[in-house]
PDB file of N, CA and C in Angstrom:
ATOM      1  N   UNK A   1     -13.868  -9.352  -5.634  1.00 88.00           N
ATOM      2  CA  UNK A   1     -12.672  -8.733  -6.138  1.00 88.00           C
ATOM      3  C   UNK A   1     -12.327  -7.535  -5.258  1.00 88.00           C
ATOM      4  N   UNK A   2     -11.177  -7.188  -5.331  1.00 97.00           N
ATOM      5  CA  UNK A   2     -10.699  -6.145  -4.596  1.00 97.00           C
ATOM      6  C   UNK A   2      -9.631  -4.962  -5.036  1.00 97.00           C
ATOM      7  N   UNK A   3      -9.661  -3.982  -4.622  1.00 98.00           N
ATOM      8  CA  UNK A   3      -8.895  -3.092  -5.088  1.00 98.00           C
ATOM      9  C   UNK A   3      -7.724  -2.723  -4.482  1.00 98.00           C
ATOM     10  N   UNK A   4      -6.197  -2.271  -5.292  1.00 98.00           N
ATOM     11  CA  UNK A   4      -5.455  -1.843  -4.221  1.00 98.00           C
ATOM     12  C   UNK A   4      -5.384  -0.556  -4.754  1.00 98.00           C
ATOM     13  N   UNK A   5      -5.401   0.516  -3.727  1.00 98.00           N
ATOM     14  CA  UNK A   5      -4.803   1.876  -3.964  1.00 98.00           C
ATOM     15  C   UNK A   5      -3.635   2.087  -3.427  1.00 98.00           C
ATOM     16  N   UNK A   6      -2.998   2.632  -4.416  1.00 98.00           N
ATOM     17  CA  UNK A   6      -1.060   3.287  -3.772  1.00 98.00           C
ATOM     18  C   UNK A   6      -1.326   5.134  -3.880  1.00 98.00           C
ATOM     19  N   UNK A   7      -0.784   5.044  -2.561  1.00 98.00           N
ATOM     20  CA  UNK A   7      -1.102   5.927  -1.835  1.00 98.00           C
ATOM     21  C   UNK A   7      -0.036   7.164  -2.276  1.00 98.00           C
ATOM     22  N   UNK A   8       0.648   8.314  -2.766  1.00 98.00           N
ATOM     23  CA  UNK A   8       1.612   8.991  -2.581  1.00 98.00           C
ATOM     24  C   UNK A   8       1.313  10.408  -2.283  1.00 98.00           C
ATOM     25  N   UNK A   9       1.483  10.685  -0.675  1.00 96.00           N
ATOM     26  CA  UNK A   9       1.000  11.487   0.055  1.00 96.00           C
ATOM     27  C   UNK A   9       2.114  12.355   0.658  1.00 96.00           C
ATOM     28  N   UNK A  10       2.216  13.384   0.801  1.00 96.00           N
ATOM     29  CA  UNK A  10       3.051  14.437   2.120  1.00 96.00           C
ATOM     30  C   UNK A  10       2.122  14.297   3.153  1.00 96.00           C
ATOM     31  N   UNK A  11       2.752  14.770   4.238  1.00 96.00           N
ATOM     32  CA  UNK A  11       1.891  14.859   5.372  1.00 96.00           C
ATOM     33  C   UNK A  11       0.623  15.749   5.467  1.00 96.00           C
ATOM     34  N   UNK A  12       0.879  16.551   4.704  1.00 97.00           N
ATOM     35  CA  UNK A  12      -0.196  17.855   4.267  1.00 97.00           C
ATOM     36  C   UNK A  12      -1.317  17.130   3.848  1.00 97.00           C
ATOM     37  N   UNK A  13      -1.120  16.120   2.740  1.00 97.00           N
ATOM     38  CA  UNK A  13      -2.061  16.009   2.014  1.00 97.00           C
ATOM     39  C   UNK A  13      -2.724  14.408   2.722  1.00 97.00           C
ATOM     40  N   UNK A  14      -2.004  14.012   3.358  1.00 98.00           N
ATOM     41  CA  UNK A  14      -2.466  12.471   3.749  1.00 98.00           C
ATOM     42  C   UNK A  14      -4.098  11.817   4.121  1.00 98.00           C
ATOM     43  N   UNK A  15      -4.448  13.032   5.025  1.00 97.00           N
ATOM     44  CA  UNK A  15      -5.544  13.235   5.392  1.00 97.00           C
ATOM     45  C   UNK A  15      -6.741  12.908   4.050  1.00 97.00           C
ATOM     46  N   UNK A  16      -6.231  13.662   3.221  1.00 97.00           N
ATOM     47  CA  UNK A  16      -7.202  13.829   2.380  1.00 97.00           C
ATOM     48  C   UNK A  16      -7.083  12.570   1.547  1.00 97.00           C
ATOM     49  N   UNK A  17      -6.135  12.069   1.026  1.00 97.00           N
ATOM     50  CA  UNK A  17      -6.316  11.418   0.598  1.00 97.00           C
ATOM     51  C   UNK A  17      -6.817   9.877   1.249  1.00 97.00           C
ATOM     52  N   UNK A  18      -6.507   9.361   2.211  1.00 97.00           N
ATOM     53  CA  UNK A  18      -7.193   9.201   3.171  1.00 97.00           C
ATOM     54  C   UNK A  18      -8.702   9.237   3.061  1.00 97.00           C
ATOM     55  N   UNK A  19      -9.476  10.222   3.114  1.00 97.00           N
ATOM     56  CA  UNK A  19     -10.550  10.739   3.074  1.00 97.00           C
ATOM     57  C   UNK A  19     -11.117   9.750   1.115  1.00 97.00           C
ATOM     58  N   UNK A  20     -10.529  10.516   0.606  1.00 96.00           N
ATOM     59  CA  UNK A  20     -10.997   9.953  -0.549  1.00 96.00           C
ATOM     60  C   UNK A  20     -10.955   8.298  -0.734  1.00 96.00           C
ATOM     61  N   UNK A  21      -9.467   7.669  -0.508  1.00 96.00           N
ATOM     62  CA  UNK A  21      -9.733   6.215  -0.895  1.00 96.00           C
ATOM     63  C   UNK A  21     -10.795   6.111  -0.092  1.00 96.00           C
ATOM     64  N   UNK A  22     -11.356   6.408   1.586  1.00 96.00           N
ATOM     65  CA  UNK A  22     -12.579   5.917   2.163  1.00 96.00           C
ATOM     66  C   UNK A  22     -13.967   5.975   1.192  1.00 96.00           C
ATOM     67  N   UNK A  23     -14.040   6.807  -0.280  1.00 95.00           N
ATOM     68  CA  UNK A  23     -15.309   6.654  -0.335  1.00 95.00           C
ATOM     69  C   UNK A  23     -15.510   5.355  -1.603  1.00 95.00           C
ATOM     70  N   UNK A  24     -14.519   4.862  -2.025  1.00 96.00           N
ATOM     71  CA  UNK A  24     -14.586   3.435  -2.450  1.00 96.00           C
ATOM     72  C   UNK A  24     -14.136   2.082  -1.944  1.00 96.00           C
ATOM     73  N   UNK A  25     -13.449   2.348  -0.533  1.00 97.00           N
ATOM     74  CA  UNK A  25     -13.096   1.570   0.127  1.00 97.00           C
ATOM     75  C   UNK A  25     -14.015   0.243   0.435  1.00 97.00           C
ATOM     76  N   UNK A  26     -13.466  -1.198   0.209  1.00 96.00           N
ATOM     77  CA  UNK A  26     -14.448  -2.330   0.382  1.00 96.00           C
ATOM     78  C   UNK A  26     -13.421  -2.977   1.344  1.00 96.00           C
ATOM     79  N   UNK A  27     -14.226  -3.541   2.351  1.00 96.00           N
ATOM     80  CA  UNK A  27     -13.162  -4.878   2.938  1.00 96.00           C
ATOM     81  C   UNK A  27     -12.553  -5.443   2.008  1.00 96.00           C
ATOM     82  N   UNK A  28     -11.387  -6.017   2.243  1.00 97.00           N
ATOM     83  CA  UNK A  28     -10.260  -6.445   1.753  1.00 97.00           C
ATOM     84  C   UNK A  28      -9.538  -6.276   0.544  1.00 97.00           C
ATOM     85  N   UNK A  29      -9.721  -4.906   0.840  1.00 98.00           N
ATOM     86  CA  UNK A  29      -8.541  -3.662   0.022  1.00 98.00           C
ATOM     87  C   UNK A  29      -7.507  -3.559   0.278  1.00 98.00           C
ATOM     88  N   UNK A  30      -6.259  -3.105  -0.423  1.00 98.00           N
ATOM     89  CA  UNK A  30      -4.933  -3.008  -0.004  1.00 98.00           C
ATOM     90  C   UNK A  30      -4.288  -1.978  -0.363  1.00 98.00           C
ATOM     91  N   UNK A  31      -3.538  -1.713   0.193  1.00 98.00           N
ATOM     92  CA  UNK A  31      -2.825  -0.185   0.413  1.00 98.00           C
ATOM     93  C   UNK A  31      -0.988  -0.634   0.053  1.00 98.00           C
ATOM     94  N   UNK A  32      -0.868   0.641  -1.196  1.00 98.00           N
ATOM     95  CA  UNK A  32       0.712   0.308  -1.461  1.00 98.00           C
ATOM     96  C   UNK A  32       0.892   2.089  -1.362  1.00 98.00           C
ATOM     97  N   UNK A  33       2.244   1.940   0.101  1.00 98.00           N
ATOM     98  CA  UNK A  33       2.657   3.277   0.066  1.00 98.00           C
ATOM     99  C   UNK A  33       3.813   3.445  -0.572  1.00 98.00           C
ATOM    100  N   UNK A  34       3.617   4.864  -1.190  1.00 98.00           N
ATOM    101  CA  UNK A  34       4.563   5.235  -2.153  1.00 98.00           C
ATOM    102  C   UNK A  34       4.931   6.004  -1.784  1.00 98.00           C
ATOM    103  N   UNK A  35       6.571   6.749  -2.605  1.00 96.00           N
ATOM    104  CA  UNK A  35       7.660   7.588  -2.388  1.00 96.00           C
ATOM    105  C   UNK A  35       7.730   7.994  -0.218  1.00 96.00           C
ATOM    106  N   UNK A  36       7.523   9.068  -0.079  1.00 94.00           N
ATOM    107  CA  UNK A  36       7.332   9.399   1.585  1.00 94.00           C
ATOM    108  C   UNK A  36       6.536   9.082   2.294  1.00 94.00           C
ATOM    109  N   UNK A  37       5.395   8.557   1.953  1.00 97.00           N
ATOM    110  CA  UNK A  37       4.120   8.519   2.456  1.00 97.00           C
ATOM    111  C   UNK A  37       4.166   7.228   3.503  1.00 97.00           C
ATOM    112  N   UNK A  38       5.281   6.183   2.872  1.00 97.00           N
ATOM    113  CA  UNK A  38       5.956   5.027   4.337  1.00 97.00           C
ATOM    114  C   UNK A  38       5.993   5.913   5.556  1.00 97.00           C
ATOM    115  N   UNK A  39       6.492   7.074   5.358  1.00 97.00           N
ATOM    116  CA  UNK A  39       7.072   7.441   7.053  1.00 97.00           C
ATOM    117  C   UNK A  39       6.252   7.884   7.814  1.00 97.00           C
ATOM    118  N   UNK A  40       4.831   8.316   7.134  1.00 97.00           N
ATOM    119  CA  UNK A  40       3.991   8.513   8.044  1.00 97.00           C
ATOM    120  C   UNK A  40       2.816   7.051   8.244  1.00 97.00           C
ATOM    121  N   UNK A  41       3.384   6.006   8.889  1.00 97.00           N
ATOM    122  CA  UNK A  41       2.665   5.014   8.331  1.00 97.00           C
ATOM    123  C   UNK A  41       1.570   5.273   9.937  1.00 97.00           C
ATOM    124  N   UNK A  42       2.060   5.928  10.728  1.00 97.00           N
ATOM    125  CA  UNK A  42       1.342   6.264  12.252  1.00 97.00           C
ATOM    126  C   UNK A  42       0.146   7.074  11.958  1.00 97.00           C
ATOM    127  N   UNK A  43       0.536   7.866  11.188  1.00 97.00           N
ATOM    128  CA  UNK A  43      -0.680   8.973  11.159  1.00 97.00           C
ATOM    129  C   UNK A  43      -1.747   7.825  10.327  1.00 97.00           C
ATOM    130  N   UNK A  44      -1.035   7.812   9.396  1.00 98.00           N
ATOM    131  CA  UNK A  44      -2.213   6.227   7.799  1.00 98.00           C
ATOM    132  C   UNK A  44      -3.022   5.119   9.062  1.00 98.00           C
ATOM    133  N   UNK A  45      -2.541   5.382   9.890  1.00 97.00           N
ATOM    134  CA  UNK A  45      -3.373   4.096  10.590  1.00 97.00           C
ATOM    135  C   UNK A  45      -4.258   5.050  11.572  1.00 97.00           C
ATOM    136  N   UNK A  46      -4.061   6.120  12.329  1.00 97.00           N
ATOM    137  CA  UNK A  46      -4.717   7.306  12.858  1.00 97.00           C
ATOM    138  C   UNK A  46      -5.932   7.816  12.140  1.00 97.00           C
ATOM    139  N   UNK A  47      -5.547   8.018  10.473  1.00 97.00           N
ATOM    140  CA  UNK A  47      -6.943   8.360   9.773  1.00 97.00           C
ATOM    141  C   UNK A  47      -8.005   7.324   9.262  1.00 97.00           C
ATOM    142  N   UNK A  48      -7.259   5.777   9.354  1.00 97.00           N
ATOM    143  CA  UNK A  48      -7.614   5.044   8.787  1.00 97.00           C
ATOM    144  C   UNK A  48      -8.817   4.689   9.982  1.00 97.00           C
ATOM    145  N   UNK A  49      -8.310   4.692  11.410  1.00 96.00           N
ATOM    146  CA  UNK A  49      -9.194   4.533  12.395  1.00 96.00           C
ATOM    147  C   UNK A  49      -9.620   5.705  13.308  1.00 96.00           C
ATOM    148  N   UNK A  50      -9.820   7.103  11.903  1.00 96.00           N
ATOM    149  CA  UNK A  50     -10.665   8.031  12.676  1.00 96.00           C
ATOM    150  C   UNK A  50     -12.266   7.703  11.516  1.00 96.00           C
ATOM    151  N   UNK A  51     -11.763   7.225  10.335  1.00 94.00           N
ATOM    152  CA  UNK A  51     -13.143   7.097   9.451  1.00 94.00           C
ATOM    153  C   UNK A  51     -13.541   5.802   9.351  1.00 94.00           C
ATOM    154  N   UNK A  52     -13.126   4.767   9.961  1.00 92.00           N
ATOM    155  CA  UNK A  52     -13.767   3.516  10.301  1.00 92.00           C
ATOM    156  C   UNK A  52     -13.115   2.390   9.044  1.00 92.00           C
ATOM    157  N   UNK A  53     -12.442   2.555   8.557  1.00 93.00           N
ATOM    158  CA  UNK A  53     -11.426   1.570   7.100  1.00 93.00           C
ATOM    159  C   UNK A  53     -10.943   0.698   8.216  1.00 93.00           C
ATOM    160  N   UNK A  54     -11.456  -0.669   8.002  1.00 89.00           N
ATOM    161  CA  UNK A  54     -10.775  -1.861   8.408  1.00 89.00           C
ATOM    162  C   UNK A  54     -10.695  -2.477   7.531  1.00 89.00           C
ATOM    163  N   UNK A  55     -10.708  -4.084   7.979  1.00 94.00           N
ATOM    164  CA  UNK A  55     -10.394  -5.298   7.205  1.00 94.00           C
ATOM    165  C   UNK A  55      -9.311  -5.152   6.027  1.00 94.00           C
ATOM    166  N   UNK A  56      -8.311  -4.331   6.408  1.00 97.00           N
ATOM    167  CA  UNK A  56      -7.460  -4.173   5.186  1.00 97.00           C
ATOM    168  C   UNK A  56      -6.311  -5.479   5.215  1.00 97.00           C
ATOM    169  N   UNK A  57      -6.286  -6.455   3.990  1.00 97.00           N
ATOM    170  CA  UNK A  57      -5.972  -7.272   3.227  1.00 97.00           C
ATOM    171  C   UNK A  57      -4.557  -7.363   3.332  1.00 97.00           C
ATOM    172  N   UNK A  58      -3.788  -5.806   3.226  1.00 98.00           N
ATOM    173  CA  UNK A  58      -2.097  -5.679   3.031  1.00 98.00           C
ATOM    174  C   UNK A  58      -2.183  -4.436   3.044  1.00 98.00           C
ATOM    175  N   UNK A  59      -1.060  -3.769   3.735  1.00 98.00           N
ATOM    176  CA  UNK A  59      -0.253  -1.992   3.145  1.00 98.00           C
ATOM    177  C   UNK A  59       0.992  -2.863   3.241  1.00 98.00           C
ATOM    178  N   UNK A  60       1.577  -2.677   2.033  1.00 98.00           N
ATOM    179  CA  UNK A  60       2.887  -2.422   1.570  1.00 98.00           C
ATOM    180  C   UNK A  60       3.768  -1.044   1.452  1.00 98.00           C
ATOM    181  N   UNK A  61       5.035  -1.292   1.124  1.00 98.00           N
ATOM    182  CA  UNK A  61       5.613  -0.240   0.771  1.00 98.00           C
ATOM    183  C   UNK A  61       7.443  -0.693  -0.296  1.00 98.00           C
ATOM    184  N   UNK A  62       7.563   0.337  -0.714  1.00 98.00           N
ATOM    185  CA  UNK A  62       8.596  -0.514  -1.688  1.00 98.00           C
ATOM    186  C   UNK A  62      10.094   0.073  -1.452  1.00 98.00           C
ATOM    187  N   UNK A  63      10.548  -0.918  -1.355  1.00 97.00           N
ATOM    188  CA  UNK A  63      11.640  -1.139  -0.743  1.00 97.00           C
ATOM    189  C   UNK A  63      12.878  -0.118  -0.967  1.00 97.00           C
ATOM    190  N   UNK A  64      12.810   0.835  -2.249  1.00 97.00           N
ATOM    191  CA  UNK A  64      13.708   1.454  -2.538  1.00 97.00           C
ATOM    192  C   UNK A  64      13.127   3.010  -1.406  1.00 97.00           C
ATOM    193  N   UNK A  65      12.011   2.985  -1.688  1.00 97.00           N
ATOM    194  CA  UNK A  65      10.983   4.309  -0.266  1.00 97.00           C
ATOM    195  C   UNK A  65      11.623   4.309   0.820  1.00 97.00           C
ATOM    196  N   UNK A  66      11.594   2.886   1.391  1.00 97.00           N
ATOM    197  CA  UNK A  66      11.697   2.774   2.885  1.00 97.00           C
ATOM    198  C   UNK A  66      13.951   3.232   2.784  1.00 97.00           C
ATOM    199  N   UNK A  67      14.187   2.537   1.793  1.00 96.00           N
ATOM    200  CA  UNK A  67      15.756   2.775   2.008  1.00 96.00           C
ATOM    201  C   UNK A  67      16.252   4.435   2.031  1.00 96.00           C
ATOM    202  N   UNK A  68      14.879   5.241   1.687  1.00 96.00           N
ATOM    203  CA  UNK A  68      15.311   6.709   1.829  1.00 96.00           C
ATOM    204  C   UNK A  68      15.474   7.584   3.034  1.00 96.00           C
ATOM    205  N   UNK A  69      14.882   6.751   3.900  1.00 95.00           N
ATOM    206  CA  UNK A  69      14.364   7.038   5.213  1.00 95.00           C
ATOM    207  C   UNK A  69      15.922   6.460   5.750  1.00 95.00           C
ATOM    208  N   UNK A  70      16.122   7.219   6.916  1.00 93.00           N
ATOM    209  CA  UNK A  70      17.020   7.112   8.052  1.00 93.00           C
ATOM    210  C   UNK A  70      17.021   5.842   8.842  1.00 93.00           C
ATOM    211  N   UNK A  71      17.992   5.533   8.964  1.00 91.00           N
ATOM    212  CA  UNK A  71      17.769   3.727  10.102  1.00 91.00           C
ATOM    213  C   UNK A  71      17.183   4.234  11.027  1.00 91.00           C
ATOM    214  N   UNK A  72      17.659   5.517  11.643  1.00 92.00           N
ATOM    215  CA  UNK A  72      16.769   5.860  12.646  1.00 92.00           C
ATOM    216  C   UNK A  72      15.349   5.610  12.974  1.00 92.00           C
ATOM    217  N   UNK A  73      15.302   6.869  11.774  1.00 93.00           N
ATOM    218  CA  UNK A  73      13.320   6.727  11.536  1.00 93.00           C
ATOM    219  C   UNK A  73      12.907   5.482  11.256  1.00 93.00           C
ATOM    220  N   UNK A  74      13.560   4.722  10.491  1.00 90.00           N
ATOM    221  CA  UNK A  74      13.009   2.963  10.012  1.00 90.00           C
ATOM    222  C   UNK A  74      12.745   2.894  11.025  1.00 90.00           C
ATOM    223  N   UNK A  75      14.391   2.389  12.090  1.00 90.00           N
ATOM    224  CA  UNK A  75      13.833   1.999  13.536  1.00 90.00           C
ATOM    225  C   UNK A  75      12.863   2.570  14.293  1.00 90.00           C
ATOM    226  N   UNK A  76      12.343   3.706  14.756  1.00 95.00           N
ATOM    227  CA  UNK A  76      11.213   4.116  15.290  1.00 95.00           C
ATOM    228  C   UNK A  76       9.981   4.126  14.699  1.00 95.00           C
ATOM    229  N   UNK A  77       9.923   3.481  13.514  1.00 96.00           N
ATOM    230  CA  UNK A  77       8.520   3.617  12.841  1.00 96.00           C
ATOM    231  C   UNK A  77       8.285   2.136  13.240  1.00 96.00           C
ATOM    232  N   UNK A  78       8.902   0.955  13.126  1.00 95.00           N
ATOM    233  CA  UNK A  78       9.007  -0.023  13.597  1.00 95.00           C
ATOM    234  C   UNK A  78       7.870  -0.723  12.524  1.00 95.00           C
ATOM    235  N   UNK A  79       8.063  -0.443  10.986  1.00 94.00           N
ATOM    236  CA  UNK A  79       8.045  -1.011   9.741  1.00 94.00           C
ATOM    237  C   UNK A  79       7.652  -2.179   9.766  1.00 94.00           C
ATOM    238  N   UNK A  80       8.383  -3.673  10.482  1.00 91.00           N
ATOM    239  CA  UNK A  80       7.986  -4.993   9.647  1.00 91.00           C
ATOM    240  C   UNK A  80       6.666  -4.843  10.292  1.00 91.00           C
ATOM    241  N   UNK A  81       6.531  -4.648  11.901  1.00 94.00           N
ATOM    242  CA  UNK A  81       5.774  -4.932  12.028  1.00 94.00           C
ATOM    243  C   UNK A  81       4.094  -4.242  12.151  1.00 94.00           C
ATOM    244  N   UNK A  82       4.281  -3.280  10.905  1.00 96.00           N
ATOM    245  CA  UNK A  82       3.177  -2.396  10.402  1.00 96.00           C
ATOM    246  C   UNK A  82       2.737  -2.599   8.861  1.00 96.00           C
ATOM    247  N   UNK A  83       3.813  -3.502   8.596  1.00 97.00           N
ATOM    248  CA  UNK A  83       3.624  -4.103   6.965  1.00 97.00           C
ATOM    249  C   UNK A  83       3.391  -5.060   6.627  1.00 97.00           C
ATOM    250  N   UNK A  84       2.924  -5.327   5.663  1.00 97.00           N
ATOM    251  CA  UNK A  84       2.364  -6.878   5.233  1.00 97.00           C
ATOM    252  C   UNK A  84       3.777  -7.160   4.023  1.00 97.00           C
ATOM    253  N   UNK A  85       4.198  -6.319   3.726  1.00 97.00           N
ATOM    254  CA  UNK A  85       5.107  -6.717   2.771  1.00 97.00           C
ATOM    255  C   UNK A  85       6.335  -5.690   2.390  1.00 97.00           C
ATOM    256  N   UNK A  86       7.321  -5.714   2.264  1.00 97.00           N
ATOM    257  CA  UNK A  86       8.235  -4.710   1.467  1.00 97.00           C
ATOM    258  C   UNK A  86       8.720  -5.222  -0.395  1.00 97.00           C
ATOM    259  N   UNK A  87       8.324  -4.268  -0.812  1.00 98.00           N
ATOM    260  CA  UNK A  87       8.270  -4.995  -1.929  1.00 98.00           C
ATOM    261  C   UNK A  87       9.405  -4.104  -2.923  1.00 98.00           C
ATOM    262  N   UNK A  88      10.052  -4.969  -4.115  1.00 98.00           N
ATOM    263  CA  UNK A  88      10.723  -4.781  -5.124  1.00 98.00           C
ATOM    264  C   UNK A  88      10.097  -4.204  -6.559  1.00 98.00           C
ATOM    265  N   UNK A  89      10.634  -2.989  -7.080  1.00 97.00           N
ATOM    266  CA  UNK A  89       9.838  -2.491  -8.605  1.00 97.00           C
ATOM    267  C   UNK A  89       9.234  -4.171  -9.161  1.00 97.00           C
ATOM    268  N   UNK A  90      10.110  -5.411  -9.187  1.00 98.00           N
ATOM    269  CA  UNK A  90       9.437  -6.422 -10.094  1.00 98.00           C
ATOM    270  C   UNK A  90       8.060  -6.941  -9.178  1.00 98.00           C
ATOM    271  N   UNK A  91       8.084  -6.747  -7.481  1.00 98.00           N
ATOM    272  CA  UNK A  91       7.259  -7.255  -7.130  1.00 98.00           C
ATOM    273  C   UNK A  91       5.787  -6.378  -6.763  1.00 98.00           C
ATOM    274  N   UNK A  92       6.065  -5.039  -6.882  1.00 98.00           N
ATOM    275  CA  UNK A  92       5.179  -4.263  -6.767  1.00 98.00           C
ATOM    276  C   UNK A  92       4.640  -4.294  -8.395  1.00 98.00           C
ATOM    277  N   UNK A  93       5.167  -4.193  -9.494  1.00 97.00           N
ATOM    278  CA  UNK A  93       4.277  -4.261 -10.518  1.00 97.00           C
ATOM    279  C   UNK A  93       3.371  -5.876 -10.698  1.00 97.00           C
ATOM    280  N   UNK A  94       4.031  -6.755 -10.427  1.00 97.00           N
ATOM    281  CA  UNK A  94       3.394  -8.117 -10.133  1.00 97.00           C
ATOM    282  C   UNK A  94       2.470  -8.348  -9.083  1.00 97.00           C
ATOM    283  N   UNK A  95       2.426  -7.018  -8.253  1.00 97.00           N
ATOM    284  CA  UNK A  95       0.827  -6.871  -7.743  1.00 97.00           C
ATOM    285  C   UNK A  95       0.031  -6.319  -8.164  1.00 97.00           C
ATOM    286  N   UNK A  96       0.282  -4.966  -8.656  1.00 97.00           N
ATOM    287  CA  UNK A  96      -0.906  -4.385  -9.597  1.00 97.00           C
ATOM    288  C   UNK A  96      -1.355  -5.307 -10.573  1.00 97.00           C
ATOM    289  N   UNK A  97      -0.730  -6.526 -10.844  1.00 96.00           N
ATOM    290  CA  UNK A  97      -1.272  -7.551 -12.391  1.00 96.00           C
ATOM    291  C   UNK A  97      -1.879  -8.523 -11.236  1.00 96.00           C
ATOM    292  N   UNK A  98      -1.779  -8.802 -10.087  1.00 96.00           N
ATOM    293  CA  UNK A  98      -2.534  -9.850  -8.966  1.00 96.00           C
ATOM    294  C   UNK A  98      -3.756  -9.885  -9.535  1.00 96.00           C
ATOM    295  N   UNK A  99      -4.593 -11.448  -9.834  1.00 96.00           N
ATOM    296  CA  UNK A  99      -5.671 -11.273  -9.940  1.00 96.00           C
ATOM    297  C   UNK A  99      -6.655 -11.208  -9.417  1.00 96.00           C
ATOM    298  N   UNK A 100      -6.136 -10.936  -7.777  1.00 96.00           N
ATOM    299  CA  UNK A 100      -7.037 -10.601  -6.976  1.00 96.00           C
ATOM    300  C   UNK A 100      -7.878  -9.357  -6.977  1.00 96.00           C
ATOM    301  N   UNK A 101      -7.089  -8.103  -7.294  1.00 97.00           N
ATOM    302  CA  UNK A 101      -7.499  -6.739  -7.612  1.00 97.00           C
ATOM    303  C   UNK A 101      -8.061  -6.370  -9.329  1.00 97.00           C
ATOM    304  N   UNK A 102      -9.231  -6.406  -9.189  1.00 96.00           N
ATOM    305  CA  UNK A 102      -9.784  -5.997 -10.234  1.00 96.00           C
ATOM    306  C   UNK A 102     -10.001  -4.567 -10.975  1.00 96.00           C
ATOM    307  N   UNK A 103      -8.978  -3.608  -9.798  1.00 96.00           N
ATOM    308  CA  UNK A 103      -8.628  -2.193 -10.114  1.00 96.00           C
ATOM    309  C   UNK A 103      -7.346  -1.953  -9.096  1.00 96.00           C
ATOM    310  N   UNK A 104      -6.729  -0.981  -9.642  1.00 98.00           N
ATOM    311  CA  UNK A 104      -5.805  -0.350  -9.011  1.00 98.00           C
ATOM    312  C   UNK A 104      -5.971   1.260  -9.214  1.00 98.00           C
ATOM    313  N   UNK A 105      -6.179   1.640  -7.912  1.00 98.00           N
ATOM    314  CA  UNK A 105      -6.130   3.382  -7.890  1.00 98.00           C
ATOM    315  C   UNK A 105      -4.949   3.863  -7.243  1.00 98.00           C
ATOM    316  N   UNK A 106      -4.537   5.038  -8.321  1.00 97.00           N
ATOM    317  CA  UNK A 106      -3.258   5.688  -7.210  1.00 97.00           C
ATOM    318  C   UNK A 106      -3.957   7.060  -6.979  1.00 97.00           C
ATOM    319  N   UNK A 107      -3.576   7.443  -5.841  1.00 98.00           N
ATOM    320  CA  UNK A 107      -4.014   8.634  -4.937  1.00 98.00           C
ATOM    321  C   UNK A 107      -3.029   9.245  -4.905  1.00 98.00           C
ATOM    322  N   UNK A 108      -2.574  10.248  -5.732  1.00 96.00           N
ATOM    323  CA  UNK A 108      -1.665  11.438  -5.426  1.00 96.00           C
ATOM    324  C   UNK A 108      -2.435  12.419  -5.644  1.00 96.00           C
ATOM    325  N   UNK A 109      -2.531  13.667  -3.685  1.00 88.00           N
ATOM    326  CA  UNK A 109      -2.653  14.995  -4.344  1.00 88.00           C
ATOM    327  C   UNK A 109      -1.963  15.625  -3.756  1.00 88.00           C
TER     328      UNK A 109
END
């Protein structure tokens, strides 16, 4: 079984949280970014491969997040192909019920 944590981070705090999902982190975990925390999806992969978190399963992000962001920034973050999914309020709650994940943690600090 596996867990997904949704992530809702500032840049301030990313790190850390970061830090924390690593100390329950199992291969094939999944990551749902929430509210701002899409736009730093460069740095999320920077901390993710300064503390050794691989084999990750999916990071998502939901679709109304990413529409807050600038075409600009969309375009330079270069999104699809850093995501496993963009997802809808009906399809992001229809993952937390996935019966693949036998927990869901959210990380806001």
């Amino acid at each position: 079984m596996a867990t997904l944590y949704q992530l809702h981070s500032t840049m301030d705090t990313l790190r850390r949280s970061v830090d924390e999902m690593s100390r329950t982190w199992r291969s094939g975990d999944s990551i749902v970014l929430l509210g701002t925390t899409v736009a730093f999806i460069d740095w999320l992969d920077a901390y993710l491969g300064d503390i050794g978190i691989e084999d990750i399963a999916g990071i998502y992000a939901l679709a109304d997040d990413i529409s807050q962001l600038s075409v600009d920034t969309t375009g330079k973050l270069g999104l699809p192909s850093k995501l496993s999914g963009v997802l809808t309020d009906n399809e992001w709650v229809n993952l937390t019920q996935d019966k693949q994940f036998n927990k869901v943690v959210t990380i806001a600090l």
